[in-house]
Amino acid sequence: MESRSVEPKITHLMLHCINHRRVCLFCFLSLLFILTAEATEYIVTPAPNDQFGVSVAGEEVVLLRDFTVYWQFLLWLAAMQIISMIDILLLPSKLIFAILGFRVADHSNAVGVLKRKHIYAFVKACPGICINEIANYMDLNRGTLRYHLNILEAKNLVEAHNYRGKVRYFQNNSTYGEKEKVVISALQNEIARKIIYKILDEESNTNRDLALATGISKGTITWHIKQLKGLDLIEENKVGRSTMYSINPVYRGTIETTYVKFCE
């Protein structure tokens, strides 16, 4: 019973407190508005003398220069009109196309867009291609080609993959995983491709056998094997005095799929 009687009192006190705060806030805002109005109040009085060049309070008046700049404004306005018409006067075809509702496209920009479409299509068809191969096939200057490839990269259409100091390009949008990029880049090299194929087919798995099967010198085989081992594509195992090579199981499925897709 005691708790029930206390609850209405608490509610009443809370409402009274809220109302008191509202009254205080209202008074504060009213006072603020009154002070602001007083601060912005001004009184208009007539000027003591409206005659030009005459002293108001006895001070010395010196006329520096009396002139009008209206003619300068007209001259500036005419110059702006002439400048705005120069482009149309020099290229009247633009005016004709503008009247007819056509837009004159920039020829150089249109050519650049067309080149980038061809470059993108080439990279898409030949993943892992390097800039020299693109330049030779498309007969493009390497500087121009780099410019267009940079634009394609900025638009996320192609991506660059650094493989053994050589940059190779792939279609973007997560088309190829990291394993595929490594394998495709390795298979672009003819000697590395032959070595991988022979080991994958298990026809040859020693340095001597690979040299005999491919017709490549042992020194060259050794160098390429070292590169492929550095990429974890190939593993080596000692069997007696011989060193046996095998495909890394982690990459075996990717190599088989990629080899069939791109090399046969």
mmCIF file of C-alpha atoms in Angstrom:
data_model
loop_
_atom_site.group_PDB
_atom_site.id
_atom_site.type_symbol
_atom_site.label_atom_id
_atom_site.label_comp_id
_atom_site.label_asym_id
_atom_site.label_seq_id
_atom_site.Cartn_x
_atom_site.Cartn_y
_atom_site.Cartn_z
ATOM 1 C CA MET A 1 0.000 0.000 0.000
ATOM 2 C CA GLU A 2 2.817 2.351 0.955
ATOM 3 C CA SER A 3 4.556 1.828 -2.378
ATOM 4 C CA ARG A 4 1.350 2.550 -4.292
ATOM 5 C CA SER A 5 0.878 5.881 -2.536
ATOM 6 C CA VAL A 6 4.466 6.911 -3.232
ATOM 7 C CA GLU A 7 4.225 6.305 -7.001
ATOM 8 C CA PRO A 8 1.672 9.099 -7.730
ATOM 9 C CA LYS A 9 3.772 11.509 -5.693
ATOM 10 C CA ILE A 10 6.891 10.671 -7.687
ATOM 11 C CA THR A 11 4.985 11.070 -10.965
ATOM 12 C CA HIS A 12 3.614 14.426 -9.813
ATOM 13 C CA LEU A 13 7.080 15.643 -8.843
ATOM 14 C CA MET A 14 8.532 14.566 -12.195
ATOM 15 C CA LEU A 15 5.790 16.388 -14.128
ATOM 16 C CA HIS A 16 6.271 19.477 -11.968
ATOM 17 C CA CYS A 17 10.030 19.381 -12.647
ATOM 18 C CA ILE A 18 9.492 19.024 -16.412
ATOM 19 C CA ASN A 19 7.031 21.940 -16.464
ATOM 20 C CA HIS A 20 9.454 24.051 -14.446
ATOM 21 C CA ARG A 21 12.221 23.341 -16.991
ATOM 22 C CA ARG A 22 9.934 24.281 -19.867
ATOM 23 C CA VAL A 23 9.096 27.617 -18.223
ATOM 24 C CA CYS A 24 12.796 28.353 -17.649
ATOM 25 C CA LEU A 25 13.634 27.501 -21.260
ATOM 26 C CA PHE A 26 10.818 29.728 -22.544
ATOM 27 C CA CYS A 27 12.014 32.656 -20.420
ATOM 28 C CA PHE A 28 15.595 32.193 -21.576
ATOM 29 C CA LEU A 29 14.654 32.160 -25.273
ATOM 30 C CA SER A 30 12.405 35.211 -24.856
ATOM 31 C CA LEU A 31 15.217 37.144 -23.192
ATOM 32 C CA LEU A 32 17.648 36.070 -25.916
ATOM 33 C CA PHE A 33 15.346 37.295 -28.697
ATOM 34 C CA ILE A 34 14.797 40.633 -26.921
ATOM 35 C CA LEU A 35 18.546 41.193 -26.493
ATOM 36 C CA THR A 36 19.177 40.257 -30.119
ATOM 37 C CA ALA A 37 16.515 42.671 -31.320
ATOM 38 C CA GLU A 38 17.996 45.462 -29.211
ATOM 39 C CA ALA A 39 21.486 44.715 -30.524
ATOM 40 C CA THR A 40 20.329 44.974 -34.126
ATOM 41 C CA GLU A 41 18.280 48.144 -33.607
ATOM 42 C CA TYR A 42 19.439 51.211 -35.526
ATOM 43 C CA ILE A 43 18.308 54.802 -35.881
ATOM 44 C CA VAL A 44 18.062 56.588 -39.234
ATOM 45 C CA THR A 45 19.050 60.257 -39.196
ATOM 46 C CA PRO A 46 19.294 62.652 -42.145
ATOM 47 C CA ALA A 47 22.731 63.361 -43.550
ATOM 48 C CA PRO A 48 24.145 66.726 -42.487
ATOM 49 C CA ASN A 49 24.982 67.619 -46.078
ATOM 50 C CA ASP A 50 24.271 65.740 -49.291
ATOM 51 C CA GLN A 51 26.308 68.038 -51.540
ATOM 52 C CA PHE A 52 29.155 66.180 -53.277
ATOM 53 C CA GLY A 53 32.665 67.281 -52.289
ATOM 54 C CA VAL A 54 31.567 69.463 -49.336
ATOM 55 C CA SER A 55 32.994 68.897 -45.822
ATOM 56 C CA VAL A 56 30.635 67.385 -43.236
ATOM 57 C CA ALA A 57 32.436 68.252 -39.983
ATOM 58 C CA GLY A 58 35.020 70.781 -41.137
ATOM 59 C CA GLU A 59 37.552 68.265 -42.434
ATOM 60 C CA GLU A 60 39.590 68.875 -45.590
ATOM 61 C CA VAL A 61 38.090 67.303 -48.718
ATOM 62 C CA VAL A 62 40.406 66.342 -51.613
ATOM 63 C CA LEU A 63 38.958 65.076 -54.903
ATOM 64 C CA LEU A 64 41.356 62.466 -56.250
ATOM 65 C CA ARG A 65 39.771 61.541 -59.569
ATOM 66 C CA ASP A 66 36.342 61.859 -61.091
ATOM 67 C CA PHE A 67 35.574 59.405 -63.879
ATOM 68 C CA THR A 68 33.117 56.713 -64.971
ATOM 69 C CA VAL A 69 34.040 53.130 -65.876
ATOM 70 C CA TYR A 70 30.869 52.267 -67.759
ATOM 71 C CA TRP A 71 32.629 52.340 -71.143
ATOM 72 C CA GLN A 72 35.239 49.881 -69.810
ATOM 73 C CA PHE A 73 32.490 47.459 -68.837
ATOM 74 C CA LEU A 74 31.003 47.659 -72.340
ATOM 75 C CA LEU A 75 34.436 47.038 -73.867
ATOM 76 C CA TRP A 76 34.996 43.984 -71.634
ATOM 77 C CA LEU A 77 31.540 42.625 -72.495
ATOM 78 C CA ALA A 78 32.208 42.984 -76.232
ATOM 79 C CA ALA A 79 35.585 41.234 -75.897
ATOM 80 C CA MET A 80 33.987 38.277 -74.095
ATOM 81 C CA GLN A 81 31.381 37.939 -76.840
ATOM 82 C CA ILE A 82 34.063 37.933 -79.548
ATOM 83 C CA ILE A 83 36.169 35.329 -77.719
ATOM 84 C CA SER A 84 33.150 33.055 -77.254
ATOM 85 C CA MET A 85 32.466 33.194 -80.998
ATOM 86 C CA ILE A 86 36.037 32.397 -82.127
ATOM 87 C CA ASP A 87 35.573 28.622 -81.880
ATOM 88 C CA ILE A 88 32.419 28.727 -84.018
ATOM 89 C CA LEU A 89 33.967 31.160 -86.523
ATOM 90 C CA LEU A 90 37.005 28.922 -86.971
ATOM 91 C CA LEU A 91 34.969 25.697 -87.068
ATOM 92 C CA PRO A 92 31.547 26.529 -88.538
ATOM 93 C CA SER A 93 30.760 22.809 -88.813
ATOM 94 C CA LYS A 94 30.398 22.717 -85.016
ATOM 95 C CA LEU A 95 27.669 25.364 -85.216
ATOM 96 C CA ILE A 96 25.812 23.396 -87.893
ATOM 97 C CA PHE A 97 25.975 20.156 -85.898
ATOM 98 C CA ALA A 98 24.941 21.986 -82.721
ATOM 99 C CA ILE A 99 21.873 23.460 -84.470
ATOM 100 C CA LEU A 100 20.933 20.013 -85.811
ATOM 101 C CA GLY A 101 21.321 18.475 -82.350
ATOM 102 C CA PHE A 102 24.456 16.400 -83.015
ATOM 103 C CA ARG A 103 27.587 16.279 -80.874
ATOM 104 C CA VAL A 104 30.958 16.400 -82.627
ATOM 105 C CA ALA A 105 33.132 13.698 -81.077
ATOM 106 C CA ASP A 106 36.857 14.101 -80.539
ATOM 107 C CA HIS A 107 38.513 11.941 -83.210
ATOM 108 C CA SER A 108 41.663 11.257 -81.174
ATOM 109 C CA ASN A 109 39.617 10.136 -78.175
ATOM 110 C CA ALA A 110 37.480 7.836 -80.345
ATOM 111 C CA VAL A 111 40.624 6.240 -81.796
ATOM 112 C CA GLY A 112 42.024 5.742 -78.283
ATOM 113 C CA VAL A 113 38.842 4.028 -77.114
ATOM 114 C CA LEU A 114 38.936 1.708 -80.140
ATOM 115 C CA LYS A 115 42.588 0.798 -79.478
ATOM 116 C CA ARG A 116 41.820 0.002 -75.848
ATOM 117 C CA LYS A 117 38.973 -2.263 -76.928
ATOM 118 C CA HIS A 118 41.362 -4.209 -79.178
ATOM 119 C CA ILE A 119 44.020 -4.404 -76.443
ATOM 120 C CA TYR A 120 41.471 -5.611 -73.894
ATOM 121 C CA ALA A 121 40.155 -8.247 -76.303
ATOM 122 C CA PHE A 122 43.723 -9.439 -76.950
ATOM 123 C CA VAL A 123 44.539 -9.713 -73.216
ATOM 124 C CA LYS A 124 41.249 -11.530 -72.644
ATOM 125 C CA ALA A 125 42.038 -14.047 -75.399
ATOM 126 C CA CYS A 126 45.712 -14.469 -74.378
ATOM 127 C CA PRO A 127 45.918 -14.321 -70.569
ATOM 128 C CA GLY A 128 49.423 -13.871 -69.195
ATOM 129 C CA ILE A 129 50.600 -11.957 -72.262
ATOM 130 C CA CYS A 130 53.482 -9.501 -71.766
ATOM 131 C CA ILE A 131 53.759 -5.991 -73.164
ATOM 132 C CA ASN A 132 56.376 -6.904 -75.805
ATOM 133 C CA GLU A 133 54.169 -9.643 -77.233
ATOM 134 C CA ILE A 134 51.159 -7.306 -77.374
ATOM 135 C CA ALA A 135 53.224 -4.557 -79.031
ATOM 136 C CA ASN A 136 54.653 -6.925 -81.660
ATOM 137 C CA TYR A 137 51.335 -8.565 -82.467
ATOM 138 C CA MET A 138 49.312 -5.318 -82.641
ATOM 139 C CA ASP A 139 52.170 -3.242 -84.132
ATOM 140 C CA LEU A 140 51.912 -0.605 -81.399
ATOM 141 C CA ASN A 141 54.506 1.708 -79.911
ATOM 142 C CA ARG A 142 55.402 0.477 -76.400
ATOM 143 C CA GLY A 143 54.928 3.909 -74.851
ATOM 144 C CA THR A 144 51.460 4.211 -76.377
ATOM 145 C CA LEU A 145 50.653 0.655 -75.328
ATOM 146 C CA ARG A 146 51.678 1.329 -71.705
ATOM 147 C CA TYR A 147 49.455 4.421 -71.705
ATOM 148 C CA HIS A 148 46.401 2.427 -72.822
ATOM 149 C CA LEU A 149 47.178 -0.461 -70.441
ATOM 150 C CA ASN A 150 47.385 1.993 -67.537
ATOM 151 C CA ILE A 151 43.936 3.316 -68.434
ATOM 152 C CA LEU A 152 42.553 -0.237 -68.628
ATOM 153 C CA GLU A 153 44.109 -0.973 -65.217
ATOM 154 C CA ALA A 154 42.609 2.204 -63.743
ATOM 155 C CA LYS A 155 39.191 1.068 -64.988
ATOM 156 C CA ASN A 156 39.766 -2.396 -63.428
ATOM 157 C CA LEU A 157 39.469 -4.127 -66.803
ATOM 158 C CA VAL A 158 42.937 -5.710 -66.735
ATOM 159 C CA GLU A 159 45.465 -6.418 -63.989
ATOM 160 C CA ALA A 160 49.239 -6.746 -64.062
ATOM 161 C CA HIS A 161 51.040 -9.774 -62.593
ATOM 162 C CA ASN A 162 54.799 -9.619 -61.998
ATOM 163 C CA TYR A 163 56.425 -12.920 -62.955
ATOM 164 C CA ARG A 164 60.228 -13.262 -62.652
ATOM 165 C CA GLY A 165 60.728 -9.559 -63.353
ATOM 166 C CA LYS A 166 58.360 -9.545 -66.335
ATOM 167 C CA VAL A 167 54.907 -7.977 -66.135
ATOM 168 C CA ARG A 168 52.098 -10.075 -67.588
ATOM 169 C CA TYR A 169 48.521 -8.951 -68.053
ATOM 170 C CA PHE A 170 45.274 -10.725 -67.245
ATOM 171 C CA GLN A 171 41.605 -9.948 -67.522
ATOM 172 C CA ASN A 172 40.407 -8.503 -64.214
ATOM 173 C CA ASN A 173 37.160 -9.030 -62.247
ATOM 174 C CA SER A 174 38.641 -12.030 -60.402
ATOM 175 C CA THR A 175 38.672 -14.089 -63.602
ATOM 176 C CA TYR A 176 41.883 -15.871 -62.575
ATOM 177 C CA GLY A 177 43.058 -16.938 -59.137
ATOM 178 C CA GLU A 178 46.623 -16.527 -57.905
ATOM 179 C CA LYS A 179 47.500 -20.164 -58.699
ATOM 180 C CA GLU A 180 46.206 -19.804 -62.248
ATOM 181 C CA LYS A 181 48.221 -16.616 -62.766
ATOM 182 C CA VAL A 182 51.427 -18.341 -61.631
ATOM 183 C CA VAL A 183 50.811 -21.410 -63.801
ATOM 184 C CA ILE A 184 49.756 -19.438 -66.894
ATOM 185 C CA SER A 185 52.769 -17.127 -66.572
ATOM 186 C CA ALA A 186 55.120 -20.132 -66.314
ATOM 187 C CA LEU A 187 53.543 -21.881 -69.297
ATOM 188 C CA GLN A 188 54.118 -18.809 -71.484
ATOM 189 C CA ASN A 189 57.799 -19.799 -71.632
ATOM 190 C CA GLU A 190 58.353 -22.528 -74.232
ATOM 191 C CA ILE A 191 61.206 -24.322 -72.407
ATOM 192 C CA ALA A 192 59.401 -24.228 -69.052
ATOM 193 C CA ARG A 193 56.290 -25.543 -70.787
ATOM 194 C CA LYS A 194 58.215 -28.497 -72.261
ATOM 195 C CA ILE A 195 59.781 -29.344 -68.894
ATOM 196 C CA ILE A 196 56.419 -29.204 -67.096
ATOM 197 C CA TYR A 197 54.773 -31.338 -69.773
ATOM 198 C CA LYS A 198 57.470 -34.036 -69.614
ATOM 199 C CA ILE A 199 57.369 -34.188 -65.811
ATOM 200 C CA LEU A 200 53.558 -34.107 -65.790
ATOM 201 C CA ASP A 201 53.436 -36.966 -68.289
ATOM 202 C CA GLU A 202 56.030 -38.809 -66.169
ATOM 203 C CA GLU A 203 58.104 -39.561 -69.259
ATOM 204 C CA SER A 204 61.145 -37.823 -67.788
ATOM 205 C CA ASN A 205 61.866 -36.846 -64.208
ATOM 206 C CA THR A 206 65.637 -36.343 -64.026
ATOM 207 C CA ASN A 207 67.854 -33.631 -65.467
ATOM 208 C CA ARG A 208 69.457 -36.069 -67.914
ATOM 209 C CA ASP A 209 66.117 -37.523 -69.081
ATOM 210 C CA LEU A 210 64.632 -34.054 -69.551
ATOM 211 C CA ALA A 211 67.635 -32.941 -71.615
ATOM 212 C CA LEU A 212 67.335 -36.006 -73.869
ATOM 213 C CA ALA A 213 63.547 -35.714 -74.234
ATOM 214 C CA THR A 214 63.476 -32.000 -75.037
ATOM 215 C CA GLY A 215 66.791 -31.593 -76.866
ATOM 216 C CA ILE A 216 67.753 -28.808 -74.482
ATOM 217 C CA SER A 217 71.138 -28.620 -72.767
ATOM 218 C CA LYS A 218 71.464 -29.774 -69.159
ATOM 219 C CA GLY A 219 72.568 -26.306 -68.041
ATOM 220 C CA THR A 220 69.429 -24.708 -69.491
ATOM 221 C CA ILE A 221 67.253 -27.438 -67.956
ATOM 222 C CA THR A 222 68.883 -26.846 -64.572
ATOM 223 C CA TRP A 223 68.257 -23.081 -64.763
ATOM 224 C CA HIS A 224 64.562 -23.469 -65.651
ATOM 225 C CA ILE A 225 64.065 -26.187 -63.030
ATOM 226 C CA LYS A 226 65.443 -23.771 -60.438
ATOM 227 C CA GLN A 227 62.945 -21.100 -61.542
ATOM 228 C CA LEU A 228 60.016 -23.539 -61.426
ATOM 229 C CA LYS A 229 61.083 -24.727 -57.977
ATOM 230 C CA GLY A 230 61.166 -21.110 -56.824
ATOM 231 C CA LEU A 231 57.503 -20.845 -57.838
ATOM 232 C CA ASP A 232 56.691 -24.102 -55.963
ATOM 233 C CA LEU A 233 55.471 -25.692 -59.197
ATOM 234 C CA ILE A 234 58.061 -28.479 -59.060
ATOM 235 C CA GLU A 235 59.441 -30.556 -56.192
ATOM 236 C CA GLU A 236 62.678 -32.535 -56.122
ATOM 237 C CA ASN A 237 63.504 -35.740 -54.256
ATOM 238 C CA LYS A 238 66.827 -37.515 -53.865
ATOM 239 C CA VAL A 239 66.743 -41.187 -54.880
ATOM 240 C CA GLY A 240 70.223 -42.593 -54.421
ATOM 241 C CA ARG A 241 72.543 -40.433 -56.504
ATOM 242 C CA SER A 242 69.761 -39.177 -58.748
ATOM 243 C CA THR A 243 67.502 -36.153 -58.257
ATOM 244 C CA MET A 244 63.916 -36.872 -59.261
ATOM 245 C CA TYR A 245 61.480 -34.098 -60.161
ATOM 246 C CA SER A 246 57.706 -34.138 -59.735
ATOM 247 C CA ILE A 247 54.804 -31.696 -59.966
ATOM 248 C CA ASN A 248 53.797 -30.077 -56.673
ATOM 249 C CA PRO A 249 50.447 -31.687 -55.686
ATOM 250 C CA VAL A 250 49.136 -28.253 -54.692
ATOM 251 C CA TYR A 251 49.445 -27.058 -58.305
ATOM 252 C CA ARG A 252 48.902 -30.336 -60.149
ATOM 253 C CA GLY A 253 45.166 -29.873 -60.795
ATOM 254 C CA THR A 254 45.641 -26.264 -61.907
ATOM 255 C CA ILE A 255 48.534 -27.243 -64.198
ATOM 256 C CA GLU A 256 46.558 -30.065 -65.818
ATOM 257 C CA THR A 257 43.522 -27.846 -66.433
ATOM 258 C CA THR A 258 45.547 -24.868 -67.619
ATOM 259 C CA TYR A 259 47.840 -26.919 -69.861
ATOM 260 C CA VAL A 260 44.901 -28.509 -71.651
ATOM 261 C CA LYS A 261 43.121 -25.153 -71.973
ATOM 262 C CA PHE A 262 45.995 -22.992 -73.206
ATOM 263 C CA CYS A 263 48.691 -25.248 -74.622
ATOM 264 C CA GLU A 264 46.960 -27.905 -76.669
#
